[in-house]
Amino acid sequence: MEFFVKSGNPEKQRSACIVVGVFEPRRLSRAGELLDEISEGYLSNLLRRGDIEGKVGQVLFLHHVPNVLSERVLLVGCGKERELTEAQYKQIIAKTISTLNDTGSLESICFLTELRIIGRDSYWAVRQAVEATEDSLYSFDQFKTTKENTRRPLRKLTFNVSSRKELARAELALQHGLAVASGTKACKDLANMPPNICTPLYLSEQAKILEQRFEKIATKIVDADQMAELKMDSYLAVARGSKNQPYMSIMTYNGGVEGQKPVVLVGKGLTFDAGGISLKPGAGMDEMKYDMGGAASVYGTMEAIAKLDLPINVIGILVGAENMPDGNAYRPGDILTTMSGQTVEVLNTDAEGRLVLCDALTYVERFEPECVVDIATLTGACIMALGHNISALVTPHKGLAHEIITASNQASDKAWQLPMDDEYQKQLDSPFADMANIGGRPAGTITAACFLSRFTKKYNWAHLDVAGTAWRSGSNKGATGRPVSLLTQFLINRSESDTTELSN
Ligand code: BES
Ligand code: MN
Ligand code: ZN
């Protein structure tokens, strides 16, 4: 899809389809009113007759509206004008796109970006419209032998903003939206890939491809032998029960000035998590192919920032491994010595994410990071705490928490901070080792973060648990691409404040 922004009058647009909003009850939006005037009340007549009420999800497709230069007019229900929510806005855009796709308009101009949402500007409206459009057009059909093709798909979409003054910001929103959408798509494609194909080796190959595609990205792979030399025994223990060898991919993006400390993103990349000897129950186990969703989001974010050519140094790490039960697998009761030297008693082999991450988090000390954010589908408890809409943020660092929550709000990619008071740490006490790998049922997301915190003392660190948000279950099963949008925003913000610091 090709996107454009513009600021024009609806009555002057010559397009295959012009899209305008209708509010409940039966009230035209500003753009709709302008079309109504030139059509001498054609639209308001339809409304009066009750053809469309204006509820969210309603659409009315019209041909040959008198005096309107565009071939078609699509009226889209937007609900009550003052009550329009962000979620509804995205829903309205998705509905518009599916209608346009089904009805054969090859191009369209959309005035829904003029809708007002409390606290949001046209930058937000345009960016979310681009992201929502690409999200609604996404499908993962590479393993379907017959594909559902749209006969005459929408190819070109222009979003209108209400004044020329807003055009520069709208252009920026378009650029950001496109980069985020392509990073999100890369994340989804990788995460949706089946685990017989998407192995840790496959993750590393994808990381290598990014190096080839982008001048500023260099990729290095750490294999099992090198991990052994590095004494990453915890990471290796998790991978030992699988024929698929572990690989850790290190993608370095050099966009900032030389010597500028990097932001490091560490993604949990369990290409399949069977639970190991503490085997998971069978129902829904296929979804544990998504246990590399954190790594996929790091991968997508690297793509997004490379496309934006952000002036910042970032290192993205994919912590690839597979957790399987076999004769060589690690067991409950085993005591592992992590790369940091600290020992861990394994009480449950299904709490494997923290065991691979802890060694990766020690490994990244060598980069002297500005800060480190890890992203992981770490705990089922996170879904109990926050559900499927909000990711959990856990960090001891106030400044970083503020930054990440701000980025989350800007990007409409929700995250909520959970506490990590010291009292939780004692749940990890072990009679035999420095710590156990599980902290019991209470506050499982927090104790998992507490475990990681013991390996992140040398830098500022935050943890995002995306167990509930990285994919959807049920009939609409699929990766969501989250939190690529949040992470990219976080890096956009950082790159902007860095450049102002430099110019001051
Ligand atoms: N990858 C899972 C967490 C998970 C489970 C994410 C379900 C999304 C949906 C993780 O490796 C795991 O198994 N965690 C255990 C930890 C427990 C043994 C302390 C969990 O949450 O049950
Ligand atoms: Mn597990
Ligand atoms: Zn896992």
PDB file of N, CA and C in Angstrom, residues 111-162:
ATOM      1  N   PHE A 111     -11.011  11.037   5.156  1.00  0.00           N
ATOM      2  CA  PHE A 111     -11.102  12.209   6.036  1.00  0.00           C
ATOM      3  C   PHE A 111     -11.276  11.822   7.504  1.00  0.00           C
ATOM      4  N   LEU A 112     -11.162  10.528   7.793  1.00  0.00           N
ATOM      5  CA  LEU A 112     -11.340  10.092   9.189  1.00  0.00           C
ATOM      6  C   LEU A 112     -10.190  10.544  10.078  1.00  0.00           C
ATOM      7  N   THR A 113      -9.052  10.870   9.464  1.00  0.00           N
ATOM      8  CA  THR A 113      -7.919  11.374  10.241  1.00  0.00           C
ATOM      9  C   THR A 113      -8.208  12.763  10.820  1.00  0.00           C
ATOM     10  N   GLU A 114      -9.334  13.330  10.433  1.00  0.00           N
ATOM     11  CA  GLU A 114      -9.731  14.611  11.046  1.00  0.00           C
ATOM     12  C   GLU A 114     -10.533  14.409  12.333  1.00  0.00           C
ATOM     13  N   LEU A 115     -10.907  13.179  12.605  1.00  0.00           N
ATOM     14  CA  LEU A 115     -11.670  12.909  13.843  1.00  0.00           C
ATOM     15  C   LEU A 115     -10.855  13.331  15.052  1.00  0.00           C
ATOM     16  N   ARG A 116     -11.522  13.872  16.068  1.00  0.00           N
ATOM     17  CA  ARG A 116     -10.793  14.316  17.257  1.00  0.00           C
ATOM     18  C   ARG A 116     -10.938  13.309  18.391  1.00  0.00           C
ATOM     19  N   ILE A 117      -9.811  12.976  18.963  1.00  0.00           N
ATOM     20  CA  ILE A 117      -9.815  12.114  20.142  1.00  0.00           C
ATOM     21  C   ILE A 117      -9.128  12.879  21.256  1.00  0.00           C
ATOM     22  N   ILE A 118      -9.728  12.850  22.432  1.00  0.00           N
ATOM     23  CA  ILE A 118      -9.226  13.662  23.543  1.00  0.00           C
ATOM     24  C   ILE A 118      -7.742  13.386  23.785  1.00  0.00           C
ATOM     25  N   GLY A 119      -6.952  14.452  23.831  1.00  0.00           N
ATOM     26  CA  GLY A 119      -5.532  14.326  24.139  1.00  0.00           C
ATOM     27  C   GLY A 119      -4.667  13.896  22.961  1.00  0.00           C
ATOM     28  N   ARG A 120      -5.251  13.754  21.781  1.00  0.00           N
ATOM     29  CA  ARG A 120      -4.478  13.287  20.629  1.00  0.00           C
ATOM     30  C   ARG A 120      -4.542  14.298  19.499  1.00  0.00           C
ATOM     31  N   ASP A 121      -3.431  14.411  18.749  1.00  0.00           N
ATOM     32  CA  ASP A 121      -3.377  15.384  17.656  1.00  0.00           C
ATOM     33  C   ASP A 121      -3.375  14.659  16.303  1.00  0.00           C
ATOM     34  N   SER A 122      -3.159  15.437  15.250  1.00  0.00           N
ATOM     35  CA  SER A 122      -3.233  14.819  13.927  1.00  0.00           C
ATOM     36  C   SER A 122      -2.018  13.920  13.664  1.00  0.00           C
ATOM     37  N   TYR A 123      -0.897  14.207  14.333  1.00  0.00           N
ATOM     38  CA  TYR A 123       0.243  13.286  14.233  1.00  0.00           C
ATOM     39  C   TYR A 123      -0.200  11.892  14.660  1.00  0.00           C
ATOM     40  N   TRP A 124      -0.843  11.830  15.818  1.00  0.00           N
ATOM     41  CA  TRP A 124      -1.300  10.540  16.345  1.00  0.00           C
ATOM     42  C   TRP A 124      -2.301   9.893  15.391  1.00  0.00           C
ATOM     43  N   ALA A 125      -3.243  10.703  14.917  1.00  0.00           N
ATOM     44  CA  ALA A 125      -4.312  10.162  14.062  1.00  0.00           C
ATOM     45  C   ALA A 125      -3.738   9.550  12.787  1.00  0.00           C
ATOM     46  N   VAL A 126      -2.781  10.239  12.176  1.00  0.00           N
ATOM     47  CA  VAL A 126      -2.200   9.732  10.930  1.00  0.00           C
ATOM     48  C   VAL A 126      -1.359   8.498  11.207  1.00  0.00           C
ATOM     49  N   ARG A 127      -0.517   8.577  12.227  1.00  0.00           N
ATOM     50  CA  ARG A 127       0.340   7.428  12.510  1.00  0.00           C
ATOM     51  C   ARG A 127      -0.466   6.176  12.849  1.00  0.00           C
ATOM     52  N   GLN A 128      -1.494   6.353  13.699  1.00  0.00           N
ATOM     53  CA  GLN A 128      -2.314   5.195  14.064  1.00  0.00           C
ATOM     54  C   GLN A 128      -3.096   4.667  12.869  1.00  0.00           C
ATOM     55  N   ALA A 129      -3.495   5.582  11.987  1.00  0.00           N
ATOM     56  CA  ALA A 129      -4.240   5.144  10.798  1.00  0.00           C
ATOM     57  C   ALA A 129      -3.349   4.280   9.909  1.00  0.00           C
ATOM     58  N   VAL A 130      -2.098   4.685   9.746  1.00  0.00           N
ATOM     59  CA  VAL A 130      -1.167   3.894   8.934  1.00  0.00           C
ATOM     60  C   VAL A 130      -0.948   2.535   9.604  1.00  0.00           C
ATOM     61  N   GLU A 131      -0.682   2.549  10.911  1.00  0.00           N
ATOM     62  CA  GLU A 131      -0.426   1.289  11.621  1.00  0.00           C
ATOM     63  C   GLU A 131      -1.667   0.384  11.596  1.00  0.00           C
ATOM     64  N   ALA A 132      -2.843   0.967  11.821  1.00  0.00           N
ATOM     65  CA  ALA A 132      -4.081   0.165  11.845  1.00  0.00           C
ATOM     66  C   ALA A 132      -4.388  -0.401  10.460  1.00  0.00           C
ATOM     67  N   THR A 133      -4.096   0.384   9.427  1.00  0.00           N
ATOM     68  CA  THR A 133      -4.332  -0.098   8.058  1.00  0.00           C
ATOM     69  C   THR A 133      -3.467  -1.317   7.779  1.00  0.00           C
ATOM     70  N   GLU A 134      -2.182  -1.199   8.030  1.00  0.00           N
ATOM     71  CA  GLU A 134      -1.274  -2.311   7.756  1.00  0.00           C
ATOM     72  C   GLU A 134      -1.609  -3.513   8.630  1.00  0.00           C
ATOM     73  N   ASP A 135      -2.007  -3.236   9.873  1.00  0.00           N
ATOM     74  CA  ASP A 135      -2.375  -4.323  10.778  1.00  0.00           C
ATOM     75  C   ASP A 135      -3.585  -5.087  10.245  1.00  0.00           C
ATOM     76  N   SER A 136      -4.564  -4.350   9.728  1.00  0.00           N
ATOM     77  CA  SER A 136      -5.790  -5.024   9.287  1.00  0.00           C
ATOM     78  C   SER A 136      -5.581  -5.753   7.959  1.00  0.00           C
ATOM     79  N   LEU A 137      -4.575  -5.368   7.199  1.00  0.00           N
ATOM     80  CA  LEU A 137      -4.318  -6.047   5.925  1.00  0.00           C
ATOM     81  C   LEU A 137      -3.392  -7.249   6.080  1.00  0.00           C
ATOM     82  N   TYR A 138      -2.840  -7.412   7.285  1.00  0.00           N
ATOM     83  CA  TYR A 138      -1.847  -8.483   7.479  1.00  0.00           C
ATOM     84  C   TYR A 138      -2.481  -9.865   7.412  1.00  0.00           C
ATOM     85  N   SER A 139      -1.820 -10.767   6.736  1.00  0.00           N
ATOM     86  CA  SER A 139      -2.196 -12.181   6.873  1.00  0.00           C
ATOM     87  C   SER A 139      -0.937 -13.022   6.751  1.00  0.00           C
ATOM     88  N   PHE A 140      -0.957 -14.141   7.425  1.00  0.00           N
ATOM     89  CA  PHE A 140       0.206 -15.030   7.378  1.00  0.00           C
ATOM     90  C   PHE A 140      -0.237 -16.268   6.605  1.00  0.00           C
ATOM     91  N   ASP A 141      -0.020 -16.252   5.303  1.00  0.00           N
ATOM     92  CA  ASP A 141      -0.591 -17.330   4.481  1.00  0.00           C
ATOM     93  C   ASP A 141       0.475 -18.078   3.686  1.00  0.00           C
ATOM     94  N   GLN A 142       1.735 -17.937   4.094  1.00  0.00           N
ATOM     95  CA  GLN A 142       2.763 -18.565   3.265  1.00  0.00           C
ATOM     96  C   GLN A 142       2.733 -20.088   3.280  1.00  0.00           C
ATOM     97  N   PHE A 143       1.995 -20.664   4.243  1.00  0.00           N
ATOM     98  CA  PHE A 143       1.883 -22.125   4.257  1.00  0.00           C
ATOM     99  C   PHE A 143       0.521 -22.614   3.757  1.00  0.00           C
ATOM    100  N   LYS A 144      -0.270 -21.693   3.215  1.00  0.00           N
ATOM    101  CA  LYS A 144      -1.544 -22.086   2.606  1.00  0.00           C
ATOM    102  C   LYS A 144      -1.281 -22.335   1.122  1.00  0.00           C
ATOM    103  N   THR A 145      -1.717 -23.475   0.637  1.00  0.00           N
ATOM    104  CA  THR A 145      -1.461 -23.752  -0.778  1.00  0.00           C
ATOM    105  C   THR A 145      -2.395 -22.962  -1.678  1.00  0.00           C
ATOM    106  N   THR A 146      -3.582 -22.617  -1.187  1.00  0.00           N
ATOM    107  CA  THR A 146      -4.408 -21.667  -1.942  1.00  0.00           C
ATOM    108  C   THR A 146      -4.604 -20.419  -1.097  1.00  0.00           C
ATOM    109  N   LYS A 147      -4.287 -19.291  -1.663  1.00  0.00           N
ATOM    110  CA  LYS A 147      -4.345 -18.037  -0.909  1.00  0.00           C
ATOM    111  C   LYS A 147      -5.618 -17.281  -1.262  1.00  0.00           C
ATOM    112  N   GLU A 148      -6.144 -16.600  -0.239  1.00  0.00           N
ATOM    113  CA  GLU A 148      -7.327 -15.770  -0.486  1.00  0.00           C
ATOM    114  C   GLU A 148      -6.870 -14.428  -1.038  1.00  0.00           C
ATOM    115  N   ASN A 149      -7.075 -14.249  -2.307  1.00  0.00           N
ATOM    116  CA  ASN A 149      -6.652 -12.974  -2.886  1.00  0.00           C
ATOM    117  C   ASN A 149      -7.825 -12.023  -3.040  1.00  0.00           C
ATOM    118  N   THR A 150      -7.583 -10.756  -2.673  1.00  0.00           N
ATOM    119  CA  THR A 150      -8.605  -9.746  -2.925  1.00  0.00           C
ATOM    120  C   THR A 150      -8.560  -9.424  -4.419  1.00  0.00           C
ATOM    121  N   ARG A 151      -9.734  -9.352  -5.046  1.00  0.00           N
ATOM    122  CA  ARG A 151      -9.776  -9.182  -6.500  1.00  0.00           C
ATOM    123  C   ARG A 151      -9.202  -7.820  -6.927  1.00  0.00           C
ATOM    124  N   ARG A 152      -9.712  -6.777  -6.337  1.00  0.00           N
ATOM    125  CA  ARG A 152      -9.206  -5.437  -6.664  1.00  0.00           C
ATOM    126  C   ARG A 152      -8.827  -4.725  -5.368  1.00  0.00           C
ATOM    127  N   PRO A 153      -7.643  -5.032  -4.828  1.00  0.00           N
ATOM    128  CA  PRO A 153      -7.289  -4.467  -3.520  1.00  0.00           C
ATOM    129  C   PRO A 153      -6.973  -2.971  -3.593  1.00  0.00           C
ATOM    130  N   LEU A 154      -7.199  -2.322  -2.483  1.00  0.00           N
ATOM    131  CA  LEU A 154      -6.829  -0.927  -2.319  1.00  0.00           C
ATOM    132  C   LEU A 154      -5.310  -0.793  -2.456  1.00  0.00           C
ATOM    133  N   ARG A 155      -4.858   0.166  -3.249  1.00  0.00           N
ATOM    134  CA  ARG A 155      -3.418   0.300  -3.477  1.00  0.00           C
ATOM    135  C   ARG A 155      -2.846   1.620  -2.954  1.00  0.00           C
ATOM    136  N   LYS A 156      -3.704   2.625  -2.931  1.00  0.00           N
ATOM    137  CA  LYS A 156      -3.202   3.959  -2.622  1.00  0.00           C
ATOM    138  C   LYS A 156      -4.195   4.656  -1.686  1.00  0.00           C
ATOM    139  N   LEU A 157      -3.680   5.116  -0.578  1.00  0.00           N
ATOM    140  CA  LEU A 157      -4.563   5.705   0.421  1.00  0.00           C
ATOM    141  C   LEU A 157      -3.998   7.046   0.877  1.00  0.00           C
ATOM    142  N   THR A 158      -4.848   8.067   0.815  1.00  0.00           N
ATOM    143  CA  THR A 158      -4.421   9.397   1.247  1.00  0.00           C
ATOM    144  C   THR A 158      -5.203   9.786   2.491  1.00  0.00           C
ATOM    145  N   PHE A 159      -4.462  10.226   3.503  1.00  0.00           N
ATOM    146  CA  PHE A 159      -5.121  10.700   4.724  1.00  0.00           C
ATOM    147  C   PHE A 159      -5.125  12.223   4.718  1.00  0.00           C
ATOM    148  N   ASN A 160      -6.261  12.772   5.021  1.00  0.00           N
ATOM    149  CA  ASN A 160      -6.383  14.226   5.014  1.00  0.00           C
ATOM    150  C   ASN A 160      -6.286  14.791   6.429  1.00  0.00           C
ATOM    151  N   VAL A 161      -5.597  15.928   6.557  1.00  0.00           N
ATOM    152  CA  VAL A 161      -5.618  16.645   7.832  1.00  0.00           C
ATOM    153  C   VAL A 161      -6.273  17.994   7.597  1.00  0.00           C
ATOM    154  N   SER A 162      -6.848  18.570   8.672  1.00  0.00           N
ATOM    155  CA  SER A 162      -7.770  19.679   8.446  1.00  0.00           C
ATOM    156  C   SER A 162      -7.105  21.019   8.119  1.00  0.00           C
TER     157      SER A 162
END
